[in-house]
Short mmCIF file of C-alpha atoms in Angstrom, two decimals:
data_model
loop_
_atom_site.label_atom_id
_atom_site.label_comp_id
_atom_site.label_asym_id
_atom_site.label_seq_id
_atom_site.Cartn_x
_atom_site.Cartn_y
_atom_site.Cartn_z
CA MET A 48 -0.01 0.00 -0.01
CA TYR A 49 1.51 3.28 -1.12
CA LEU A 50 0.33 6.88 -1.45
CA SER A 51 2.12 8.40 -4.43
CA SER A 52 0.48 11.85 -4.47
CA LEU A 53 -1.91 14.05 -2.57
CA GLN A 54 -3.83 17.04 -3.93
CA ILE A 55 -5.66 19.38 -1.57
CA GLU A 56 -7.82 22.29 -2.66
CA GLN A 57 -9.31 24.92 -0.33
CA PHE A 58 -8.57 22.54 2.55
CA ARG A 59 -7.60 24.16 5.87
CA ASN A 60 -4.80 26.64 5.02
CA TYR A 61 -4.13 25.26 1.52
CA HIS A 62 -5.62 26.85 -1.61
CA ASP A 63 -4.29 24.32 -4.12
CA ARG A 64 -1.29 22.16 -3.45
CA ILE A 65 0.04 18.85 -4.77
CA PHE A 66 2.45 16.77 -2.74
CA SER A 67 4.39 13.86 -4.29
CA PHE A 68 5.72 10.99 -2.20
CA GLN A 69 8.36 9.16 -4.20
CA GLU A 70 10.26 7.56 -1.31
CA PRO A 71 9.01 5.21 1.44
CA THR A 72 9.59 7.84 4.15
CA THR A 73 8.95 11.58 3.83
CA LEU A 74 9.75 14.26 6.43
CA ILE A 75 7.41 17.24 6.60
CA VAL A 76 9.11 20.06 8.45
CA GLY A 77 7.76 23.42 9.56
CA ASP A 78 6.85 25.69 12.44
CA ASN A 79 3.65 25.29 14.38
CA ALA A 80 0.59 26.43 12.35
CA SER A 81 2.46 25.98 9.06
CA GLY A 82 0.08 23.23 7.87
CA LYS A 83 2.01 20.03 8.68
CA THR A 84 -0.84 18.36 10.49
CA ASN A 85 -3.29 19.43 7.77
CA ILE A 86 -1.43 17.19 5.32
CA LEU A 87 -1.73 14.20 7.62
CA GLU A 88 -5.38 15.03 8.26
CA ALA A 89 -6.05 14.95 4.51
CA VAL A 90 -4.35 11.54 4.19
CA TYR A 91 -6.27 10.17 7.17
CA LEU A 92 -9.48 11.49 5.63
CA LEU A 93 -8.85 9.40 2.54
CA ALA A 94 -8.40 6.32 4.71
CA THR A 95 -11.25 6.64 7.19
CA ALA A 96 -13.53 9.27 5.59
CA LYS A 97 -13.26 11.08 8.93
CA SER A 98 -11.16 13.86 10.37
CA PHE A 99 -9.23 13.13 13.54
CA ARG A 100 -9.76 16.65 14.88
CA ALA A 101 -12.60 18.56 13.13
CA GLN A 102 -15.92 18.60 14.95
CA ARG A 103 -17.65 20.10 11.92
CA ILE A 104 -16.95 19.71 8.20
CA GLU A 105 -16.89 23.49 7.80
CA GLU A 106 -13.72 23.63 9.90
CA MET A 107 -11.82 21.86 7.09
CA ILE A 108 -12.95 24.23 4.34
CA PHE A 109 -10.83 27.29 3.67
CA TYR A 110 -12.38 30.54 4.88
CA ASP A 111 -15.30 31.79 2.70
CA GLN A 112 -14.90 28.99 0.14
CA PRO A 113 -17.95 26.80 -0.69
CA LEU A 114 -16.09 23.49 -0.81
CA ALA A 115 -12.81 21.66 -0.29
CA ARG A 116 -11.37 18.72 -2.16
CA VAL A 117 -8.89 16.03 -1.07
CA LYS A 118 -7.58 13.69 -3.75
CA GLY A 119 -4.97 10.96 -3.54
CA SER A 120 -3.37 8.43 -5.85
CA VAL A 121 -2.68 5.13 -4.12
CA ALA A 122 -1.13 1.81 -5.14
CA LEU A 123 -2.89 -1.22 -3.67
CA THR A 124 -1.95 -4.89 -3.85
CA LEU A 125 -4.77 -6.92 -5.33
CA ALA A 126 -5.80 -10.18 -3.65
CA GLY A 127 -5.08 -13.41 -5.45
CA GLU A 128 -2.16 -14.91 -7.30
CA GLY A 129 0.57 -12.66 -8.60
CA ALA A 130 0.12 -9.90 -6.00
CA GLN A 131 -0.52 -7.32 -8.75
CA GLN A 132 -0.48 -3.61 -7.97
CA SER A 133 -3.54 -1.52 -8.78
CA GLU A 134 -3.54 2.29 -8.99
CA ARG A 135 -6.59 3.95 -7.49
CA THR A 136 -7.64 7.57 -7.29
CA LEU A 137 -9.56 8.46 -4.13
CA GLU A 138 -11.40 11.72 -3.75
CA ILE A 139 -13.47 13.40 -1.06
CA LEU A 140 -15.48 16.56 -1.66
CA LEU A 141 -16.37 18.55 1.46
CA THR A 142 -19.11 21.20 1.28
CA ARG A 143 -21.01 23.53 3.57
CA GLY A 144 -24.25 21.81 2.50
CA GLU A 145 -24.99 24.20 -0.31
CA ILE A 146 -23.38 25.12 -3.66
CA GLN A 147 -24.74 28.01 -5.75
CA GLY A 148 -27.98 27.97 -3.80
CA ARG A 149 -28.52 24.24 -4.26
CA ARG A 150 -28.54 21.87 -1.28
CA VAL A 151 -25.92 19.14 -1.57
CA ALA A 152 -24.42 16.46 0.63
CA LYS A 153 -21.68 17.70 2.96
CA ARG A 154 -19.46 14.76 1.98
CA ARG A 155 -19.08 13.11 -1.41
CA TYR A 156 -16.80 10.14 -2.02
CA GLN A 157 -15.33 8.83 -5.27
CA VAL A 158 -13.03 5.97 -6.27
CA ASP A 159 -11.64 6.32 -9.79
CA GLY A 160 -14.33 8.88 -10.55
CA VAL A 161 -17.20 6.64 -9.42
CA ALA A 162 -19.40 7.86 -6.58
CA LYS A 163 -19.32 5.68 -3.46
CA ARG A 164 -21.18 5.55 -0.18
CA TYR A 165 -19.23 5.95 3.06
CA ALA A 166 -19.35 2.23 3.81
CA ASP A 167 -17.89 1.40 0.39
CA PHE A 168 -15.26 4.19 0.37
CA ALA A 169 -13.68 3.94 3.83
CA GLY A 170 -11.04 1.26 4.06
CA THR A 171 -10.12 1.34 0.37
CA PHE A 172 -6.84 2.78 1.60
CA SER A 173 -5.52 2.37 5.17
CA ALA A 174 -3.46 4.56 7.49
CA VAL A 175 -2.41 4.53 11.11
CA LEU A 176 -2.03 7.88 12.85
CA PHE A 177 0.13 8.46 15.93
CA ARG A 178 0.11 11.91 17.56
CA PRO A 179 0.63 13.37 21.04
CA GLU A 180 -3.14 13.77 21.54
CA ASP A 181 -3.49 9.98 21.42
CA LEU A 182 -2.70 10.06 25.14
CA ASP A 183 -6.47 10.71 25.42
CA ILE A 184 -7.01 7.05 24.52
CA ILE A 185 -5.66 6.33 28.01
CA LEU A 186 -6.76 9.41 29.91
CA GLY A 187 -9.82 10.65 28.00
CA THR A 188 -13.51 9.81 27.95
CA PRO A 189 -15.06 6.47 26.92
CA HIS A 190 -16.19 8.20 23.70
CA VAL A 191 -12.53 8.65 22.67
CA ARG A 192 -11.78 4.97 23.27
CA ARG A 193 -14.88 3.83 21.38
CA ARG A 194 -13.86 6.04 18.45
CA PHE A 195 -10.40 4.41 18.53
CA LEU A 196 -12.03 0.98 18.20
CA ASP A 197 -14.36 2.18 15.43
CA ASP A 198 -11.67 3.90 13.41
CA VAL A 199 -9.37 0.88 13.47
CA ILE A 200 -11.89 -1.85 12.74
CA SER A 201 -13.80 0.21 10.15
CA GLN A 202 -10.67 0.40 7.99
CA VAL A 203 -10.55 -3.35 7.48
CA ASP A 204 -14.12 -4.59 7.94
CA ARG A 205 -16.94 -3.52 5.63
CA ASP A 206 -19.57 -5.36 7.70
CA TYR A 207 -18.44 -3.41 10.74
CA ARG A 208 -18.72 -0.08 8.87
CA ARG A 209 -22.21 -0.89 7.70
CA SER A 210 -23.40 -2.11 11.09
CA LEU A 211 -21.90 0.93 12.81
CA VAL A 212 -23.83 3.30 10.52
CA SER A 213 -27.05 1.26 10.93
CA TYR A 214 -26.64 1.01 14.70
CA GLU A 215 -26.12 4.76 15.14
CA LYS A 216 -29.18 5.59 13.02
CA ALA A 217 -31.33 3.07 14.88
CA LEU A 218 -30.09 4.37 18.22
CA ILE A 219 -31.14 7.94 17.37
CA ARG A 220 -34.57 6.73 16.27
CA ARG A 221 -35.07 4.52 19.33
CA ASN A 222 -34.11 7.32 21.72
CA ARG A 223 -36.71 9.59 20.08
CA ILE A 224 -39.34 6.90 20.58
CA LEU A 225 -38.34 6.39 24.22
CA ASP A 226 -38.75 10.10 24.77
CA ALA A 227 -42.16 10.02 23.07
CA ILE A 228 -43.23 7.06 25.25
CA ARG A 229 -42.22 9.02 28.33
CA GLU A 230 -44.46 11.86 27.15
CA ARG A 231 -47.27 9.32 26.48
CA GLU A 232 -47.32 10.19 22.78
CA VAL A 233 -46.78 6.71 21.34
CA PRO A 234 -47.23 3.10 22.60
CA ARG A 235 -44.30 0.91 23.63
CA THR A 236 -44.94 -1.38 20.65
CA GLN A 237 -43.22 1.32 18.55
CA LEU A 238 -39.92 0.04 19.96
CA THR A 239 -40.15 -3.51 18.60
CA PHE A 240 -38.64 -2.93 15.16
CA TRP A 241 -35.88 -0.68 16.47
CA ASP A 242 -35.03 -3.10 19.27
CA GLN A 243 -34.47 -5.88 16.76
CA LEU A 244 -32.32 -3.63 14.54
CA LEU A 245 -30.27 -2.43 17.49
CA ILE A 246 -29.66 -5.99 18.73
CA LYS A 247 -28.69 -7.29 15.27
CA HIS A 248 -26.09 -4.61 14.60
CA GLY A 249 -25.02 -4.12 18.20
CA GLN A 250 -24.09 -7.76 18.64
CA LEU A 251 -21.95 -7.64 15.52
CA LEU A 252 -20.12 -4.53 16.78
CA THR A 253 -19.48 -6.17 20.16
CA GLN A 254 -18.11 -9.36 18.60
CA LYS A 255 -15.78 -7.48 16.22
CA ARG A 256 -14.50 -5.28 19.05
CA THR A 257 -13.94 -8.38 21.21
CA ASP A 258 -11.92 -10.01 18.43
CA PHE A 259 -9.79 -6.89 17.94
CA ILE A 260 -9.00 -6.56 21.67
CA GLU A 261 -8.17 -10.24 21.90
CA MET A 262 -5.74 -9.77 19.02
CA ILE A 263 -4.09 -6.83 20.83
CA ASN A 264 -3.67 -8.89 23.99
CA THR A 265 -2.26 -11.98 22.27
CA SER A 266 -0.04 -10.55 19.51
CA PRO A 267 3.65 -10.30 20.40
CA THR A 268 5.17 -6.83 20.21
CA GLN A 269 8.37 -5.25 21.45
CA LEU A 270 6.36 -3.72 24.31
CA ASP A 271 4.62 -6.63 26.00
CA SER A 272 4.00 -5.02 29.40
CA PHE A 273 0.35 -4.03 28.98
CA ARG A 274 -3.04 -5.52 28.28
CA VAL A 275 -6.50 -4.20 27.39
CA LYS A 276 -9.53 -4.86 29.57
CA TYR A 277 -12.79 -4.61 27.59
CA ASP A 278 -15.84 -3.31 29.46
CA SER A 279 -18.55 -4.43 27.06
CA SER A 280 -22.18 -3.30 27.39
CA THR A 281 -23.80 -6.28 25.68
CA ILE A 282 -27.18 -5.85 24.04
CA SER A 283 -29.94 -8.47 23.86
CA ALA A 284 -33.72 -8.68 24.16
CA GLU A 285 -33.27 -9.73 27.77
CA ARG A 286 -31.10 -6.76 28.68
CA LEU A 287 -33.39 -4.29 26.94
CA GLY A 288 -36.27 -5.78 28.86
CA GLN A 289 -34.31 -5.51 32.11
CA TYR A 290 -33.76 -1.77 31.58
CA ALA A 291 -37.12 -0.99 29.92
CA GLU A 292 -38.60 1.10 32.73
CA GLN A 293 -35.38 3.00 33.36
CA GLU A 294 -34.96 3.78 29.67
CA VAL A 295 -38.47 5.22 29.42
CA ALA A 296 -37.84 7.29 32.54
CA VAL A 297 -34.63 8.87 31.16
CA GLY A 298 -35.64 8.86 27.50
CA PHE A 299 -32.61 7.13 26.02
CA THR A 300 -31.02 3.71 25.52
CA LEU A 301 -28.94 2.53 28.50
CA VAL A 302 -27.28 -0.61 27.11
CA GLY A 303 -25.38 -1.48 23.95
CA PRO A 304 -21.98 -0.89 22.35
CA HIS A 305 -22.51 2.88 22.48
CA LYS A 306 -21.85 2.43 26.23
CA ASP A 307 -18.68 0.28 25.77
CA ASP A 308 -15.34 1.25 27.25
CA PHE A 309 -11.91 -0.28 27.73
CA SER A 310 -8.92 0.38 29.92
CA VAL A 311 -5.22 -0.35 29.57
CA GLU A 312 -3.63 -2.19 32.49
CA PHE A 313 -0.19 -3.33 33.55
CA GLU A 314 0.31 -7.09 33.39
CA ASP A 315 -0.45 -7.29 37.12
CA GLY A 316 -3.93 -5.84 36.55
CA LYS A 317 -3.30 -2.33 37.85
CA ALA A 318 -4.98 0.39 35.83
CA LEU A 319 -2.55 2.54 33.89
CA VAL A 320 -4.69 5.67 34.28
CA GLN A 321 -4.34 5.42 38.08
CA TYR A 322 -0.93 3.83 38.64
CA GLY A 323 1.06 4.69 35.53
CA SER A 324 3.46 7.56 35.16
CA ARG A 325 3.05 9.90 32.19
CA GLY A 326 5.97 8.17 30.52
CA GLU A 327 4.36 4.75 31.01
CA GLN A 328 1.06 6.07 29.66
CA ARG A 329 2.77 7.37 26.52
CA LEU A 330 4.49 4.02 26.15
CA ALA A 331 1.11 2.29 26.33
CA VAL A 332 -0.19 4.47 23.53
CA LEU A 333 2.81 3.44 21.42
CA TRP A 334 1.99 -0.19 22.28
CA LEU A 335 -1.61 0.32 21.09
CA LYS A 336 -0.43 1.95 17.87
CA LEU A 337 1.99 -0.87 17.08
CA ALA A 338 -0.88 -3.31 17.68
CA GLU A 339 -3.13 -1.28 15.37
CA LEU A 340 -0.47 -1.34 12.68
CA SER A 341 -0.12 -5.10 13.01
CA PHE A 342 -3.90 -5.68 13.03
CA ILE A 343 -4.51 -3.70 9.85
CA ALA A 344 -1.53 -5.33 8.08
CA GLN A 345 -2.81 -8.76 9.08
CA LYS A 346 -6.34 -8.11 7.83
CA ASN A 347 -5.36 -6.37 4.59
CA GLY A 348 -2.38 -8.46 3.67
CA GLU A 349 -0.25 -5.30 3.31
CA ARG A 350 0.95 -2.66 5.74
CA PRO A 351 -0.95 0.64 6.03
CA VAL A 352 0.67 4.02 5.64
CA LEU A 353 2.01 5.27 8.97
CA LEU A 354 1.39 8.94 9.90
CA LEU A 355 3.54 10.34 12.70
CA ASP A 356 2.50 13.80 13.82
CA ASP A 357 5.26 15.50 15.78
CA ILE A 358 5.62 12.62 18.25
CA PHE A 359 9.38 12.49 18.72
CA SER A 360 9.46 15.32 21.24
CA GLU A 361 7.13 13.19 23.39
CA LEU A 362 9.32 10.04 23.45
CA ASP A 363 12.57 9.27 25.16
CA GLN A 364 15.61 8.22 23.15
CA GLY A 365 15.00 4.48 23.49
CA HIS A 366 11.44 4.66 22.22
CA ARG A 367 12.38 7.08 19.44
CA ALA A 368 14.81 4.40 18.27
CA LEU A 369 12.02 1.79 18.34
CA VAL A 370 9.75 4.01 16.25
CA MET A 371 12.57 4.70 13.79
CA LYS A 372 12.89 0.91 13.26
CA VAL A 373 9.14 0.63 12.65
CA ILE A 374 8.96 3.42 10.06
CA LEU A 375 11.18 1.44 7.69
CA GLU A 376 8.60 -1.35 7.44
CA GLN A 377 6.00 0.62 5.42
CA GLN A 378 5.47 4.05 3.85
CA THR A 379 5.66 6.67 6.56
CA LEU A 380 4.94 10.41 6.63
CA ILE A 381 6.55 12.25 9.56
CA THR A 382 5.89 15.79 10.67
CA THR A 383 8.28 17.63 12.95
CA THR A 384 9.27 21.16 13.96
CA ASP A 385 12.87 20.10 14.51
CA LEU A 386 14.89 17.70 12.34
CA HIS A 387 17.26 16.99 15.22
CA PHE A 388 14.63 14.62 16.65
CA ILE A 389 15.27 12.37 13.65
CA GLU A 390 18.44 10.28 13.76
CA ALA A 391 21.02 11.99 11.50
CA GLY A 392 22.02 8.74 9.80
CA LEU A 393 18.46 8.16 8.67
CA ARG A 394 17.18 11.65 7.91
CA LYS A 395 19.84 12.20 5.23
CA ASP A 396 18.10 9.51 3.16
CA PHE A 397 14.59 10.94 3.54
CA PRO A 398 13.12 13.59 1.21
CA ILE A 399 11.99 16.71 3.07
CA ILE A 400 8.92 18.85 2.46
CA ALA A 401 9.71 22.21 4.05
CA LEU A 402 6.74 24.38 4.96
CA SER A 403 6.99 28.05 5.87
#
């Protein structure tokens, strides 16, 4: 898997820029606010169809422009005999919901010029992102950890993507009905269809998450001092029945994978968030990212592109050396404000994109 070029138009601080990636590893160097992370965000968008930092699509569109475009040329290895390479052009169009007075979708996806739905676009190309803010996977809210699970599994599992979309839509609808039941506007029988839909897709999500976490815990890495404990909120007809009165009282669904969480522990079972130093917590994030890299490579049969966003200032020398070994195993894009964080013997061989 290889990204050969990236074109971004009216995206963040870029009007129209093309970046070529001719070598396995590329260094992107510049001061803060120069647009380094915007490049990685665009690449990640092509892989997951999601931004890792924007809350709203409009945040990614250049000021006063109606739309933004992200386009990438990628080389993928086709399954089957011969391991042939296939060139694909991926494109995402981001809008404010209106172009020339006409309402349009805020996101449009294309592969080789053919329109695709989210579930059929995401995962065509894969990337693993590692940035300082990933410490929130350890210290942040359950929502952050669920998103980590969703972003990883969605890149390699079409059924998961589809069930995730269906589950989230069914959850919104079911919560509206629960609220209406509380206000005595509709009968409880209105829940039957949505209960069945939620159970069907929720159980698939739980099983896929369980499989991923089991893989993390059993795969050997160079950092085998942690494990993940999965706190699964299973969904079934019995559990929905158990919480039926409480759900009507509060007006929303109390069980299901939207309530899942996980924690990272030391091998002795102590929670990292409580007993780990900041250095150990950062090390655990690196452990998770190496596991993510391995998982996607295992599922796809080829390694994803690795995106490192200014992480070297956060790691000690020993773990910088470990990351430097890993970057040579697949295409890697590295952003940094200071080239001195990159080992001199290696950086001389890497092309540099200098931003001002």
